[in-house]
């Protein structure tokens, strides 16, 4: 699946390059013209997760789509992986790329990295779009992302995806189990003791970039409640929900996610006075999906 998605990035006209960094070469796909739009994937994923968006957004933006550190083709290839390394890899990608203030879209771990980067480099970020993730403590410590059996992997998928989503094939669940033992998520867990320094609980006011929270409603790992906690703390934020989508909406419901992201980017950035306004994304067939 990852190979197919990477081929789709190349087929859409993006080119891949290696960016030097303090932790080794970082793989990044680039292409298009206009304001810089950076797309950051989640833990255990890769740049190819955004492949369905490229044809729509490349004519309007200069796309920068990296493999986060320790993922895909980006170093380090083995050993413990820290959030600090993920941030260092992103800083190298941003330093090497276009220097205009960028729009950064991040899913899950990518949203966390985007917030950390925006806090440290406010002049480089025009706005954020945070997709089912962030820099606060999660509200599901009981939910393990490291299943040991196919049955545990299937149970995990029910927490991450909408109940109406297509069932995940058994061979994919088996691969989830294999990756959980040795892949990027397992490597991140090895540095769990260091993660506290990168959590911004009570400090989101330090992020000055306006933020749109674009949320798959069916996610039980980072629920709507988690999104509302961020909404309350960010200086300028707006929540848009996508019904019938889970934790990785760009994969689970790509057409509706693409439409919702396009709508969000077309709107002016949220202002501090409007931080509690919630806008529902289009549902199936374009029906409003707003939530009270």
Short mmCIF file of C-alpha atoms in Angstrom, two decimals:
data_model
loop_
_atom_site.label_atom_id
_atom_site.label_comp_id
_atom_site.label_asym_id
_atom_site.label_seq_id
_atom_site.Cartn_x
_atom_site.Cartn_y
_atom_site.Cartn_z
CA UNK A 1 0.00 0.00 0.00
CA UNK A 2 2.81 2.41 0.88
CA UNK A 3 4.63 1.57 -2.36
CA UNK A 4 1.48 2.20 -4.38
CA UNK A 5 0.91 5.54 -2.66
CA UNK A 6 4.51 6.62 -3.31
CA UNK A 7 4.07 5.72 -6.97
CA UNK A 8 0.95 7.86 -6.97
CA UNK A 9 2.97 10.81 -5.65
CA UNK A 10 5.48 10.37 -8.46
CA UNK A 11 2.75 9.84 -11.03
CA UNK A 12 1.12 13.13 -10.01
CA UNK A 13 4.32 15.00 -10.82
CA UNK A 14 6.01 15.29 -7.43
CA UNK A 15 9.74 14.67 -7.15
CA UNK A 16 11.52 13.09 -4.20
CA UNK A 17 14.78 14.38 -2.76
CA UNK A 18 16.94 13.77 0.30
CA UNK A 19 17.45 16.67 2.72
CA UNK A 20 20.49 16.51 5.05
CA UNK A 21 19.84 16.82 8.77
CA UNK A 22 21.55 16.21 12.09
CA UNK A 23 19.86 12.80 12.31
CA UNK A 24 20.50 11.71 8.72
CA UNK A 25 18.86 12.28 5.35
CA UNK A 26 15.16 13.15 5.33
CA UNK A 27 13.03 12.07 2.37
CA UNK A 28 10.67 14.74 1.01
CA UNK A 29 8.35 15.00 -1.99
CA UNK A 30 7.86 18.43 -3.58
CA UNK A 31 6.04 19.98 -6.51
CA UNK A 32 3.56 22.62 -7.58
CA UNK A 33 3.59 26.39 -7.29
CA UNK A 34 2.12 28.97 -4.94
CA UNK A 35 2.06 29.26 -1.17
CA UNK A 36 3.86 26.42 0.59
CA UNK A 37 1.55 23.67 1.90
CA UNK A 38 3.30 21.12 4.12
CA UNK A 39 1.57 17.77 4.75
CA UNK A 40 2.71 15.71 7.77
CA UNK A 41 1.56 12.11 8.26
CA UNK A 42 0.96 10.23 11.50
CA UNK A 43 2.96 7.63 13.43
CA UNK A 44 3.63 4.47 11.44
CA UNK A 45 2.53 6.12 8.20
CA UNK A 46 4.45 7.80 5.37
CA UNK A 47 4.25 10.63 2.84
CA UNK A 48 2.15 8.51 0.49
CA UNK A 49 -0.86 8.79 2.80
CA UNK A 50 -1.56 12.18 1.14
CA UNK A 51 -1.44 10.89 -2.45
CA UNK A 52 -5.18 11.34 -3.08
CA UNK A 53 -4.87 15.10 -2.44
CA UNK A 54 -2.05 15.93 -4.82
CA UNK A 55 -3.97 16.49 -8.06
CA UNK A 56 -6.36 18.90 -6.33
CA UNK A 57 -3.83 20.92 -4.36
CA UNK A 58 -0.68 20.94 -6.53
CA UNK A 59 -2.07 23.51 -9.01
CA UNK A 60 -2.75 25.89 -6.10
CA UNK A 61 0.15 25.28 -3.70
CA UNK A 62 3.81 24.42 -3.52
CA UNK A 63 3.51 21.00 -1.86
CA UNK A 64 6.13 19.76 0.62
CA UNK A 65 5.40 16.21 1.83
CA UNK A 66 8.12 14.58 3.94
CA UNK A 67 8.47 11.16 5.45
CA UNK A 68 8.78 12.09 9.12
CA UNK A 69 12.03 11.07 10.79
CA UNK A 70 12.26 7.30 11.26
CA UNK A 71 9.39 6.70 8.82
CA UNK A 72 9.39 5.70 5.17
CA UNK A 73 12.76 6.55 3.64
CA UNK A 74 13.80 9.10 6.29
CA UNK A 75 16.60 8.47 8.80
CA UNK A 76 17.15 7.11 11.36
CA UNK A 77 16.33 3.69 9.97
CA UNK A 78 16.59 1.83 13.28
CA UNK A 79 16.98 2.26 17.01
CA UNK A 80 14.84 4.27 19.44
CA UNK A 81 12.94 7.15 17.84
CA UNK A 82 12.08 10.32 19.75
CA UNK A 83 9.67 13.20 19.22
CA UNK A 84 12.74 15.43 19.34
CA UNK A 85 14.14 13.61 16.30
CA UNK A 86 10.84 13.98 14.47
CA UNK A 87 10.96 17.72 15.16
CA UNK A 88 14.62 17.95 14.09
CA UNK A 89 13.82 16.23 10.81
CA UNK A 90 10.92 18.62 10.17
CA UNK A 91 13.12 21.64 10.95
CA UNK A 92 15.66 20.44 8.36
CA UNK A 93 12.95 19.98 5.74
CA UNK A 94 11.54 23.44 6.41
CA UNK A 95 14.99 25.07 6.38
CA UNK A 96 15.79 23.45 3.03
CA UNK A 97 12.44 24.33 1.42
CA UNK A 98 10.70 27.55 0.35
CA UNK A 99 11.06 30.28 2.94
CA UNK A 100 7.59 31.83 2.76
CA UNK A 101 5.33 31.34 5.80
CA UNK A 102 3.81 27.91 5.23
CA UNK A 103 0.45 26.30 5.85
CA UNK A 104 1.15 23.08 7.77
CA UNK A 105 -1.40 20.25 7.78
CA UNK A 106 -0.62 17.46 10.25
CA UNK A 107 -2.40 14.21 11.07
CA UNK A 108 -1.93 12.58 14.50
CA UNK A 109 1.83 12.65 15.24
CA UNK A 110 2.14 15.08 12.33
CA UNK A 111 -0.24 17.47 14.11
CA UNK A 112 1.91 17.25 17.25
CA UNK A 113 5.06 17.99 15.25
CA UNK A 114 3.33 20.88 13.45
CA UNK A 115 2.37 22.50 16.76
CA UNK A 116 5.88 22.11 18.17
CA UNK A 117 7.37 23.62 15.04
CA UNK A 118 4.89 26.53 15.02
CA UNK A 119 5.72 27.28 18.66
CA UNK A 120 9.46 27.39 17.99
CA UNK A 121 9.34 29.09 14.57
CA UNK A 122 6.30 31.39 14.57
CA UNK A 123 7.54 33.42 11.62
CA UNK A 124 7.62 30.35 9.37
CA UNK A 125 3.99 29.28 9.87
CA UNK A 126 1.04 31.12 8.32
CA UNK A 127 -1.59 28.76 9.69
CA UNK A 128 -2.08 25.21 10.98
CA UNK A 129 -4.59 22.51 10.10
CA UNK A 130 -4.56 19.85 12.83
CA UNK A 131 -6.16 16.55 11.85
CA UNK A 132 -7.03 14.19 14.72
CA UNK A 133 -3.95 14.92 16.76
CA UNK A 134 -2.12 17.52 18.81
CA UNK A 135 0.28 18.39 21.59
CA UNK A 136 -1.92 17.63 24.61
CA UNK A 137 -1.95 14.47 26.72
CA UNK A 138 -4.20 11.87 25.12
CA UNK A 139 -7.46 10.86 26.75
CA UNK A 140 -7.17 7.11 26.00
CA UNK A 141 -4.20 5.73 27.99
CA UNK A 142 -6.01 2.39 28.01
CA UNK A 143 -5.73 2.03 24.22
CA UNK A 144 -2.55 0.29 23.06
CA UNK A 145 -1.22 0.98 19.57
CA UNK A 146 0.96 -2.15 19.73
CA UNK A 147 -1.35 -5.15 19.19
CA UNK A 148 0.21 -8.58 19.57
CA UNK A 149 -2.40 -10.65 17.71
CA UNK A 150 -4.73 -10.29 14.74
CA UNK A 151 -7.66 -10.08 17.15
CA UNK A 152 -6.05 -7.22 19.09
CA UNK A 153 -5.30 -5.43 15.82
CA UNK A 154 -8.93 -5.81 14.72
CA UNK A 155 -10.11 -4.40 18.05
CA UNK A 156 -7.74 -1.45 17.64
CA UNK A 157 -9.14 -0.71 14.19
CA UNK A 158 -12.65 -0.42 15.67
CA UNK A 159 -11.33 2.43 17.83
CA UNK A 160 -9.63 4.24 14.96
CA UNK A 161 -12.21 3.84 12.19
CA UNK A 162 -15.90 4.53 11.67
CA UNK A 163 -18.19 1.54 12.36
CA UNK A 164 -19.42 1.73 8.77
CA UNK A 165 -15.94 1.58 7.24
CA UNK A 166 -14.90 -1.37 5.11
CA UNK A 167 -13.47 -4.22 7.24
CA UNK A 168 -9.69 -4.36 7.35
CA UNK A 169 -8.43 -7.54 5.62
CA UNK A 170 -6.78 -10.17 7.78
CA UNK A 171 -3.41 -9.94 6.02
CA UNK A 172 -3.35 -6.20 6.70
CA UNK A 173 -4.09 -6.83 10.38
CA UNK A 174 -1.21 -9.30 10.44
CA UNK A 175 1.09 -6.62 9.03
CA UNK A 176 -0.16 -4.17 11.68
CA UNK A 177 0.94 -6.71 14.31
CA UNK A 178 4.38 -7.13 12.70
CA UNK A 179 4.92 -3.37 12.38
CA UNK A 180 3.77 -2.83 15.97
CA UNK A 181 6.69 -4.89 17.22
CA UNK A 182 9.53 -3.32 15.23
CA UNK A 183 8.20 -0.32 13.27
CA UNK A 184 8.18 3.42 14.02
CA UNK A 185 5.44 3.21 16.67
CA UNK A 186 7.41 0.60 18.62
CA UNK A 187 10.54 2.73 18.29
CA UNK A 188 8.65 5.80 19.55
CA UNK A 189 7.44 3.83 22.56
CA UNK A 190 11.08 3.20 23.48
CA UNK A 191 11.46 6.92 24.20
CA UNK A 192 8.12 7.40 25.97
CA UNK A 193 9.93 8.69 29.06
CA UNK A 194 11.18 11.70 27.10
CA UNK A 195 7.84 12.72 25.60
CA UNK A 196 6.67 14.84 28.53
CA UNK A 197 8.95 17.72 27.54
CA UNK A 198 7.12 17.95 24.19
CA UNK A 199 3.60 18.00 25.63
CA UNK A 200 2.13 21.52 25.67
CA UNK A 201 -0.60 21.00 28.26
CA UNK A 202 -1.56 24.46 29.50
CA UNK A 203 0.86 26.12 27.05
CA UNK A 204 -1.05 26.14 23.77
CA UNK A 205 -1.37 29.92 24.12
CA UNK A 206 2.29 30.02 23.07
CA UNK A 207 1.27 28.98 19.55
CA UNK A 208 0.46 32.17 17.68
CA UNK A 209 -0.47 30.70 14.29
CA UNK A 210 -4.23 30.41 13.69
CA UNK A 211 -5.33 26.77 13.79
CA UNK A 212 -8.13 24.84 12.15
CA UNK A 213 -8.98 21.55 13.85
CA UNK A 214 -10.24 19.20 11.14
CA UNK A 215 -11.60 16.15 12.91
CA UNK A 216 -12.90 12.73 11.90
CA UNK A 217 -15.82 12.35 14.31
CA UNK A 218 -15.55 8.56 14.69
CA UNK A 219 -12.01 8.61 16.12
CA UNK A 220 -11.95 7.09 19.60
CA UNK A 221 -8.19 7.55 20.08
CA UNK A 222 -8.36 11.35 19.82
CA UNK A 223 -12.03 12.10 20.31
CA UNK A 224 -14.01 15.26 19.68
CA UNK A 225 -13.51 15.92 23.40
CA UNK A 226 -9.75 16.08 22.82
CA UNK A 227 -10.30 18.52 19.95
CA UNK A 228 -12.44 20.73 22.16
CA UNK A 229 -9.72 20.80 24.82
CA UNK A 230 -7.33 22.16 22.21
CA UNK A 231 -9.97 24.56 20.91
CA UNK A 232 -10.34 26.05 24.40
CA UNK A 233 -6.59 26.61 24.82
CA UNK A 234 -5.46 27.83 21.39
CA UNK A 235 -5.55 31.62 20.90
CA UNK A 236 -7.18 31.45 17.45
CA UNK A 237 -8.85 28.19 16.49
CA UNK A 238 -11.88 26.71 14.75
CA UNK A 239 -13.25 23.17 14.80
CA UNK A 240 -14.59 21.47 11.67
CA UNK A 241 -15.84 17.89 11.93
CA UNK A 242 -16.14 15.16 9.30
CA UNK A 243 -18.95 12.67 10.06
CA UNK A 244 -18.34 9.01 9.33
CA UNK A 245 -14.54 9.28 9.39
CA UNK A 246 -12.01 8.15 11.95
CA UNK A 247 -8.42 8.84 12.97
CA UNK A 248 -6.86 8.94 9.48
CA UNK A 249 -9.58 10.58 7.36
CA UNK A 250 -7.32 11.19 4.36
CA UNK A 251 -7.22 7.41 3.92
CA UNK A 252 -10.58 6.31 5.28
CA UNK A 253 -12.73 8.87 3.44
CA UNK A 254 -10.38 10.68 1.04
CA UNK A 255 -13.01 12.46 -1.09
CA UNK A 256 -14.81 14.00 1.87
CA UNK A 257 -11.55 14.86 3.60
CA UNK A 258 -10.27 16.56 0.46
CA UNK A 259 -13.47 18.62 0.20
CA UNK A 260 -13.33 19.58 3.88
CA UNK A 261 -9.66 20.58 3.72
CA UNK A 262 -10.28 22.62 0.58
CA UNK A 263 -13.16 24.41 2.28
CA UNK A 264 -11.09 25.14 5.39
CA UNK A 265 -8.20 26.56 3.36
CA UNK A 266 -10.58 28.70 1.31
CA UNK A 267 -11.95 30.33 4.46
CA UNK A 268 -10.00 33.14 6.15
CA UNK A 269 -7.92 31.87 9.11
CA UNK A 270 -9.80 31.79 12.41
CA UNK A 271 -9.60 34.89 14.61
CA UNK A 272 -9.33 34.89 18.41
CA UNK A 273 -12.86 36.25 18.79
CA UNK A 274 -14.21 33.29 16.75
CA UNK A 275 -12.30 30.50 18.48
CA UNK A 276 -15.42 28.72 19.73
CA UNK A 277 -17.23 28.66 16.39
CA UNK A 278 -17.60 25.13 15.02
CA UNK A 279 -18.22 24.48 11.35
CA UNK A 280 -19.34 21.08 10.11
CA UNK A 281 -17.72 19.66 7.02
CA UNK A 282 -19.88 18.43 4.13
CA UNK A 283 -21.31 14.99 4.74
CA UNK A 284 -22.07 12.40 2.06
CA UNK A 285 -23.48 14.01 -1.05
CA UNK A 286 -22.54 17.47 0.20
CA UNK A 287 -25.09 17.48 3.02
CA UNK A 288 -24.05 19.73 5.93
CA UNK A 289 -22.30 17.90 8.72
CA UNK A 290 -22.31 20.63 11.31
CA UNK A 291 -22.44 19.74 14.96
CA UNK A 292 -24.04 21.81 17.75
#
